[in-house]
XYZ file of C-alpha atoms in Angstrom:
521
model
C 14.798 -5.952 26.110
C 12.761 -5.298 22.962
C 11.588 -1.945 24.355
C 15.150 -0.772 24.925
C 16.331 -1.989 21.536
C 13.429 -0.208 19.841
C 14.421 3.104 21.432
C 18.039 2.678 20.373
C 17.431 1.963 16.715
C 14.851 4.686 16.283
C 16.681 7.461 18.034
C 20.280 6.561 17.317
C 20.352 4.840 13.956
C 21.368 7.882 11.947
C 25.040 7.292 12.709
C 24.963 3.530 12.074
C 26.040 3.548 8.435
C 28.230 5.542 6.112
C 27.811 4.304 2.543
C 25.230 1.544 2.530
C 23.381 -0.289 -0.220
C 21.327 1.769 -2.639
C 17.866 1.165 -4.062
C 17.823 3.828 -6.749
C 20.068 3.819 -9.781
C 22.921 6.234 -8.897
C 22.859 9.595 -10.656
C 19.315 9.119 -11.964
C 17.749 12.192 -13.579
C 14.551 12.924 -15.493
C 15.161 13.597 -19.214
C 14.049 17.069 -20.265
C 11.402 15.766 -22.648
C 9.350 14.481 -19.693
C 9.064 17.825 -17.896
C 5.530 18.347 -19.189
C 4.433 15.063 -17.626
C 5.241 16.274 -14.118
C 3.035 19.279 -14.838
C 0.295 16.981 -16.114
C 0.471 14.805 -12.987
C 0.261 17.855 -10.728
C -2.696 19.122 -12.754
C -4.555 15.855 -12.138
C -3.949 16.386 -8.447
C -4.949 20.060 -8.318
C -8.141 19.427 -10.304
C -9.066 16.613 -7.912
C -8.198 18.542 -4.764
C -9.967 21.731 -5.837
C -13.159 19.729 -6.391
C -12.768 18.014 -3.023
C -12.375 21.393 -1.336
C -15.454 22.802 -3.047
C -17.829 19.890 -2.664
C -16.583 17.585 0.124
C -14.243 19.535 2.404
C -13.806 17.739 5.721
C -15.459 14.526 4.512
C -13.733 11.257 3.699
C -14.560 11.090 -0.023
C -16.035 13.200 -2.774
C -18.661 11.529 -4.973
C -17.684 13.254 -8.215
C -20.680 12.190 -10.305
C -23.498 13.096 -7.897
C -21.504 15.784 -6.040
C -22.267 14.004 -2.790
C -19.928 12.937 0.004
C -18.848 9.625 1.486
C -17.826 9.098 5.099
C -16.960 5.427 5.309
C -13.681 5.984 7.178
C -14.969 7.774 10.263
C -15.901 11.116 8.729
C -12.795 12.993 9.864
C -11.732 13.824 6.300
C -9.641 10.908 5.074
C -9.038 12.495 1.655
C -7.702 15.598 3.340
C -5.045 13.796 5.377
C -4.245 11.474 2.474
C -3.591 14.536 0.321
C -1.261 16.257 2.804
C 2.017 14.771 1.621
C 1.141 15.208 -2.043
C 0.261 18.843 -1.393
C 3.703 19.437 0.070
C 5.588 17.518 -2.618
C 3.656 19.381 -5.334
C 4.611 22.732 -3.782
C 1.088 23.643 -2.650
C 2.203 25.096 0.690
C -0.783 27.407 1.208
C -3.204 24.539 0.654
C -1.067 22.399 2.972
C -1.287 24.942 5.803
C -5.044 25.282 5.315
C -5.398 21.513 5.673
C -3.171 21.445 8.760
C -5.297 24.147 10.387
C -8.422 22.078 9.775
C -6.829 18.893 11.127
C -5.650 20.751 14.254
C -9.282 21.111 15.377
C -10.436 17.532 14.788
C -11.837 15.560 17.713
C -10.958 11.865 17.619
C -12.952 10.952 20.724
C -15.799 9.678 18.554
C -16.370 9.534 14.778
C -18.490 12.360 13.318
C -20.413 9.688 11.401
C -21.261 6.827 13.810
C -19.490 3.616 12.822
C -16.771 1.239 13.947
C -13.260 2.273 12.976
C -10.706 0.114 11.155
C -7.342 0.118 12.943
C -5.634 -0.772 9.673
C -7.295 1.822 7.437
C -6.927 4.564 10.052
C -3.284 3.740 10.715
C -2.170 3.818 7.096
C -4.013 7.093 6.421
C -4.001 9.111 9.616
C -0.950 7.924 11.553
C 1.169 7.456 8.439
C -0.129 10.576 6.723
C 0.335 12.883 9.698
C 3.831 11.689 10.635
C 4.933 11.779 6.992
C 3.576 15.306 6.499
C 5.398 16.400 9.658
C 8.675 15.099 8.256
C 8.169 16.327 4.690
C 7.386 19.840 5.910
C 10.611 20.076 7.892
C 9.068 19.277 11.288
C 7.611 22.777 11.510
C 4.040 21.718 12.337
C 4.182 19.816 15.671
C 0.376 19.727 15.793
C 0.616 16.915 13.231
C 2.374 14.685 15.766
C -0.081 15.732 18.462
C -3.022 14.644 16.318
C -1.266 11.433 15.268
C -0.808 10.624 18.944
C -4.454 11.377 19.717
C -5.793 9.001 17.099
C -3.232 6.292 17.926
C -4.104 6.448 21.616
C -7.650 5.496 20.590
C -6.475 2.772 18.217
C -4.272 1.277 20.949
C -7.367 -0.078 22.718
C -7.447 -2.672 19.927
C -4.682 -4.471 21.832
C -7.287 -5.817 24.232
C -6.281 -7.356 27.559
C -3.164 -9.478 27.192
C -3.546 -9.981 23.431
C -0.351 -9.543 21.446
C -2.398 -9.347 18.254
C -4.858 -6.447 17.926
C -8.465 -6.617 16.839
C -9.115 -4.516 13.764
C -12.525 -2.909 14.344
C -12.822 -0.362 17.161
C -15.690 1.475 18.796
C -14.084 4.854 19.474
C -16.954 5.944 21.730
C -16.527 3.072 24.201
C -12.858 2.260 23.445
C -13.818 -1.383 22.915
C -12.825 -3.554 19.946
C -15.137 -5.896 18.093
C -14.306 -9.475 19.007
C -13.698 -10.996 15.573
C -10.905 -12.468 13.480
C -8.538 -10.119 11.718
C -6.477 -10.060 8.536
C -2.696 -10.462 8.658
C -2.406 -7.160 6.788
C -4.414 -5.542 9.553
C -1.846 -6.881 12.025
C 1.441 -6.432 10.202
C 0.674 -3.163 8.443
C 0.968 -1.024 11.564
C 4.635 -1.320 12.439
C 6.086 1.478 10.291
C 3.557 4.103 11.332
C 3.454 3.303 15.029
C 7.228 2.943 15.093
C 7.613 6.367 13.509
C 5.255 7.820 16.115
C 7.456 6.350 18.855
C 10.363 8.220 17.324
C 8.672 11.607 17.660
C 6.806 11.127 20.939
C 9.615 9.354 22.784
C 7.096 6.668 23.783
C 8.421 3.302 22.632
C 5.153 1.534 23.500
C 3.524 2.382 20.161
C 6.261 0.691 18.198
C 6.637 -2.161 20.647
C 2.965 -3.124 20.407
C 2.912 -3.347 16.632
C 6.355 -4.900 16.314
C 5.376 -7.668 18.714
C 2.172 -8.316 16.757
C 4.045 -8.660 13.468
C 6.604 -10.962 15.090
C 3.805 -13.133 16.484
C 2.457 -13.687 12.963
C 5.922 -14.356 11.529
C 6.604 -16.997 14.171
C 3.449 -19.021 13.500
C 3.552 -22.120 11.305
C 2.356 -21.402 7.763
C 1.045 -23.515 4.860
C 4.006 -22.377 2.755
C 7.235 -21.189 4.432
C 7.008 -17.472 5.156
C 3.532 -17.182 3.583
C 1.069 -16.851 6.441
C -2.641 -17.517 5.905
C -4.824 -14.458 5.728
C -6.906 -14.705 8.910
C -5.788 -14.657 12.559
C -7.802 -14.848 15.785
C -6.435 -12.216 18.231
C -7.872 -14.153 21.194
C -5.700 -17.197 20.541
C -2.936 -15.661 18.456
C -3.418 -18.471 15.936
C -4.461 -18.572 12.308
C -8.227 -18.818 11.960
C -8.081 -19.902 8.550
C -1.044 -11.828 1.032
C -0.752 -8.549 0.960
C 0.696 -5.564 2.872
C 1.794 -7.772 5.787
C 4.483 -9.142 3.463
C 5.120 -5.679 2.076
C 5.957 -4.377 5.558
C 8.355 -7.181 6.433
C 11.052 -5.775 4.139
C 10.055 -2.155 4.700
C 10.178 -2.447 8.476
C 13.484 -4.277 8.197
C 14.869 -1.353 6.209
C 13.286 1.292 8.477
C 14.842 -0.311 11.560
C 18.052 -1.314 9.775
C 17.509 -4.997 10.523
C 17.429 -4.501 14.293
C 15.425 -7.717 14.495
C 16.389 -9.997 11.570
C 13.064 -11.876 11.693
C 11.427 -9.302 9.408
C 13.854 -9.465 6.491
C 14.479 -13.186 7.022
C 10.744 -13.930 6.883
C 10.352 -11.714 3.808
C 13.153 -13.585 2.047
C 11.575 -16.916 2.974
C 8.204 -15.722 1.666
C 9.791 -14.645 -1.620
C 11.575 -17.971 -1.919
C 8.271 -19.819 -1.340
C 6.534 -17.615 -3.878
C 9.166 -18.310 -6.528
C 9.110 -22.043 -5.798
C 5.346 -22.553 -5.580
C 3.458 -19.554 -6.968
C 5.477 -18.063 -9.831
C 3.696 -18.992 -13.058
C 3.805 -17.888 -16.676
C 0.920 -17.589 -19.089
C 0.744 -19.942 -22.064
C 0.124 -16.891 -24.253
C 2.710 -14.117 -24.120
C 4.799 -15.843 -21.424
C 3.813 -13.194 -18.863
C 4.856 -13.805 -15.252
C 2.320 -13.758 -12.421
C 2.143 -14.888 -8.808
C -0.727 -17.334 -8.433
C -2.855 -17.816 -5.308
C -2.666 -20.817 -2.968
C -6.078 -21.734 -1.568
C -7.133 -23.486 1.638
C -7.196 -26.842 -0.174
C -3.605 -26.489 -1.317
C -4.566 -25.804 -4.914
C -2.850 -23.250 -7.120
C -5.344 -20.692 -8.421
C -4.261 -18.882 -11.571
C -5.661 -15.514 -10.557
C -4.266 -12.040 -10.046
C -5.511 -8.620 -9.054
C -4.695 -4.956 -9.368
C -4.200 -4.888 -5.584
C -1.651 -7.721 -5.689
C 0.466 -5.958 -8.320
C 2.315 -4.164 -5.525
C 4.551 -7.238 -5.329
C 6.753 -6.197 -8.248
C 7.726 -2.922 -6.587
C 8.158 -4.561 -3.204
C 10.425 -7.247 -4.671
C 12.463 -4.573 -6.434
C 12.970 -2.799 -3.113
C 13.909 -5.999 -1.319
C 16.034 -7.300 -4.180
C 18.072 -4.112 -4.150
C 18.476 -4.159 -0.359
C 19.540 -7.817 -0.368
C 21.608 -7.283 -3.548
C 19.870 -10.294 -5.035
C 19.733 -10.041 -8.823
C 17.435 -13.049 -9.160
C 14.723 -11.332 -7.125
C 15.220 -8.113 -9.110
C 14.943 -9.890 -12.458
C 11.796 -11.777 -11.459
C 10.296 -8.563 -10.070
C 10.801 -6.846 -13.409
C 9.121 -9.795 -15.147
C 6.188 -9.562 -12.733
C 5.980 -5.864 -13.441
C 5.633 -6.613 -17.152
C 2.726 -8.935 -16.458
C 0.936 -6.312 -14.396
C 1.562 -3.538 -16.914
C 0.166 -5.767 -19.646
C -3.202 -5.578 -17.872
C -3.138 -1.817 -18.555
C -1.692 -1.908 -22.054
C -4.291 -4.295 -23.481
C -7.626 -2.779 -22.376
C -9.768 -0.346 -24.358
C -9.137 2.420 -21.799
C -5.455 1.718 -21.125
C -6.302 1.106 -17.447
C -6.025 -2.254 -15.706
C -8.936 -4.217 -14.199
C -9.582 -5.027 -10.562
C -9.278 -8.793 -11.088
C -7.861 -11.073 -13.752
C -6.830 -14.660 -14.391
C -4.581 -16.598 -16.742
C -3.855 -20.046 -18.104
C -0.531 -21.640 -17.241
C 1.128 -24.907 -18.206
C -0.433 -26.516 -15.121
C -3.969 -25.493 -15.986
C -6.626 -22.834 -15.525
C -8.105 -23.051 -12.057
C -9.806 -19.807 -11.034
C -11.866 -20.865 -8.072
C -14.554 -22.931 -9.686
C -15.570 -20.532 -12.444
C -15.201 -21.580 -16.049
C -13.722 -19.390 -18.741
C -16.236 -17.997 -21.230
C -15.721 -17.879 -24.984
C -15.167 -14.117 -24.897
C -12.667 -14.432 -22.031
C -10.800 -17.151 -23.900
C -10.637 -14.973 -27.003
C -9.283 -12.089 -24.899
C -6.754 -14.417 -23.272
C -5.558 -15.768 -26.614
C -4.785 -12.196 -27.643
C -3.411 -10.723 -24.426
C -2.167 -13.501 -22.124
C -4.749 -12.902 -19.354
C -8.499 -12.488 -19.083
C -10.624 -10.146 -17.010
C -12.604 -11.514 -14.058
C -13.537 -8.193 -12.428
C -13.654 -5.336 -14.888
C -13.904 -2.299 -12.614
C -11.203 0.235 -11.767
C -11.553 1.777 -8.306
C -8.522 4.076 -8.556
C -6.080 1.489 -7.299
C -2.399 2.546 -7.352
C -0.455 -0.725 -7.330
C 0.478 -1.022 -11.007
C 1.722 2.580 -11.059
C 3.450 1.983 -7.722
C 5.494 -0.888 -9.152
C 6.114 1.125 -12.325
C 7.557 3.910 -10.128
C 9.911 1.483 -8.373
C 10.978 0.012 -11.722
C 11.900 3.493 -13.000
C 13.839 4.432 -9.886
C 15.711 1.092 -9.820
C 16.553 0.707 -13.525
C 16.435 4.198 -15.050
C 14.713 2.744 -18.125
C 12.554 5.498 -19.651
C 9.934 2.996 -20.819
C 8.536 3.291 -17.306
C 8.204 7.049 -17.761
C 6.351 6.405 -21.013
C 3.997 4.056 -19.203
C 3.247 6.613 -16.494
C 2.574 9.189 -19.198
C 0.191 6.725 -20.855
C -1.708 6.299 -17.576
C -2.034 10.079 -17.193
C -3.482 10.304 -20.700
C -5.954 7.494 -19.960
C -7.037 9.068 -16.697
C -7.629 12.420 -18.406
C -9.611 10.750 -21.186
C -11.757 8.213 -19.340
C -12.056 9.236 -15.665
C -13.408 12.826 -15.724
C -16.752 13.074 -13.920
C -19.037 16.042 -13.334
C -16.130 17.307 -11.258
C -12.732 15.690 -10.675
C -12.218 12.004 -11.491
C -14.106 8.785 -10.796
C -13.589 5.057 -11.136
C -14.728 2.904 -14.041
C -17.281 0.107 -14.199
C -15.516 -1.604 -17.098
C -11.968 -0.825 -18.161
C -12.481 -2.624 -21.445
C -15.565 -0.606 -22.447
C -15.083 3.087 -23.193
C -18.817 3.598 -22.619
C -19.078 1.470 -19.493
C -19.883 4.305 -17.110
C -18.305 5.764 -13.992
C -18.199 4.661 -10.356
C -19.381 7.559 -8.208
C -16.457 7.777 -5.815
C -13.056 9.444 -5.673
C -11.058 7.369 -3.206
C -8.838 9.010 -0.587
C -5.942 6.887 -1.869
C -6.352 8.577 -5.267
C -4.678 11.568 -3.561
C -2.212 9.657 -1.408
C -1.084 6.964 -3.821
C -2.085 7.203 -7.484
C -1.349 10.896 -7.862
C 1.680 10.919 -5.565
C 3.287 8.010 -7.429
C 2.679 9.807 -10.722
C 4.105 13.103 -9.441
C 7.131 11.326 -7.964
C 7.724 9.326 -11.142
C 8.441 12.598 -12.960
C 9.945 14.429 -9.976
C 13.691 14.838 -9.380
C 14.643 11.334 -8.133
C 16.892 12.837 -5.463
C 13.977 14.767 -3.930
C 12.075 11.923 -2.237
C 14.659 9.204 -2.804
C 14.055 5.525 -2.140
C 17.453 5.585 -0.470
C 16.207 8.122 2.066
C 12.574 7.160 2.618
C 10.441 4.089 3.175
C 6.902 4.431 1.858
C 4.026 3.049 3.902
C 1.328 1.124 2.068
C -0.637 4.369 1.544
C 2.439 5.940 -0.120
C 3.215 8.206 2.821
C 7.051 8.558 2.859
C 8.762 8.050 6.217
C 12.347 9.172 6.714
C 14.693 6.183 7.037
C 18.139 6.076 8.654
C 21.200 5.750 6.394
C 21.292 2.304 4.839
C 23.474 -0.542 6.060
C 26.219 -2.035 3.929
C 24.307 -5.321 3.891
C 20.807 -6.631 4.598
C 21.736 -10.282 4.141
C 18.931 -12.675 5.029
C 18.662 -16.360 5.747
C 15.739 -18.673 5.009
C 13.545 -19.322 8.056
C 12.990 -23.064 8.717
C 9.384 -24.100 8.125
C 7.177 -25.143 11.046
C 4.484 -27.801 10.755
C 1.209 -26.214 9.686
C -2.212 -27.656 10.509
C -5.110 -26.158 8.516
C -7.730 -24.625 10.832
C -11.248 -25.948 11.093
C -13.156 -22.759 10.407
C -15.475 -21.220 7.873
C -14.812 -17.666 9.003
C -14.931 -15.190 6.112
C -11.692 -13.575 5.028
C -11.688 -9.857 5.816
C -11.245 -7.657 2.775
C -8.213 -5.386 2.619
C -8.860 -1.807 1.477
C -12.300 -2.603 0.070
C -14.289 -0.014 -1.788
C -15.971 1.998 1.033
C -19.694 1.490 1.359
C -21.633 4.626 0.564
């Protein structure tokens, strides 16, 4: 039954709605005084891509300080595929075709640099990037779907035996997965990309596999309603112990127009739990943050650059559900995340931070130093991990806030980020990360991440692009910022709260897999 339903909503949904709810503010346009910022964003991209072409073509990453290369994602050229959509959006059609011609000759039977392959990281880059580029370019390069199918056919071996939940690490040479626990993001952050591939190949199995895996996680009992623990054992389908798993619940619900209500209903339940249990404000500045909930049931007053995607995701879901409370809280959360940029010496936010709330200052056993307390008393948060590894999430949520509200302060903030990047990130060539965002002389991290092309620079270009070009009413963005064409919106995405199931904490000391870690060089 699910297979048939999947085929119907993917291939026939375009006629399912006429008007529908909107995400973007109607009639939104970019004021003329910001035209130069679009040029500046595109210049950041072209400078980065030209250096990649010259010094690291065909490799995963450029090391812009040493002029070396990194191949921690298989060695097939992750930066190249991550840049595809941005190339097209920026009007670089010749460069786009050159990249397509290179990708057409890639062999996915085994990685050029021997290593195990992450199903999650490969899906969000390669499957999402190739399908998105095929759509953005007017479906005129079918080789992109062919290559997406080739890599996904290898990834599909992660669904080992009768497991509904896939393993995350694959040996492409033997087509065998590594038998280990996996992260819920590595389970739930496959559905958009594999579902889109089903649409263009006519093979519903891709979408069915990943949809079933996400449903299996959503149906398990959780410590807080809708908020699943991070680790799952694919062998048992149970938690072994939040991030893009939650992000995809609302996005997949929109992409499939609520064909299975469990996705949007679980997202709404997770948001409700987050507001009830995790929404905290700092005692200085009254900034809003979502705290962590640890295995002992304690609230940890910590945040991260990575987690700042939640403001944009809540804005998307709040608009779809027409829930002003969620929208208002999302905008407050966005202010808290932007404050981590606005208050550092470089104007760029740190990897990790913490705060003090009315219920205390628990950050996982570490005590706050005198210098951290002084910083907190001035800015309403303190830095726990000072590096910047070219994460996009704060600028991602800033982009959503602009498109939803039309408030030009979000354009000013994007312009500020461009200025900071141009001032503090230039390396020997292109742009690098920072060791310490609060020290202008802290030194560079010798890596230019593939998601610098796919996410940071694309979000900046799109922030200053014509909002009707790649509209949030027409596209759903995967977690790597690869836009996927969505069917016309429904008139309503009403959700109900999912009743909580009894949760028993697991007896395990298994480490939590990292999500999108800095690749090892």
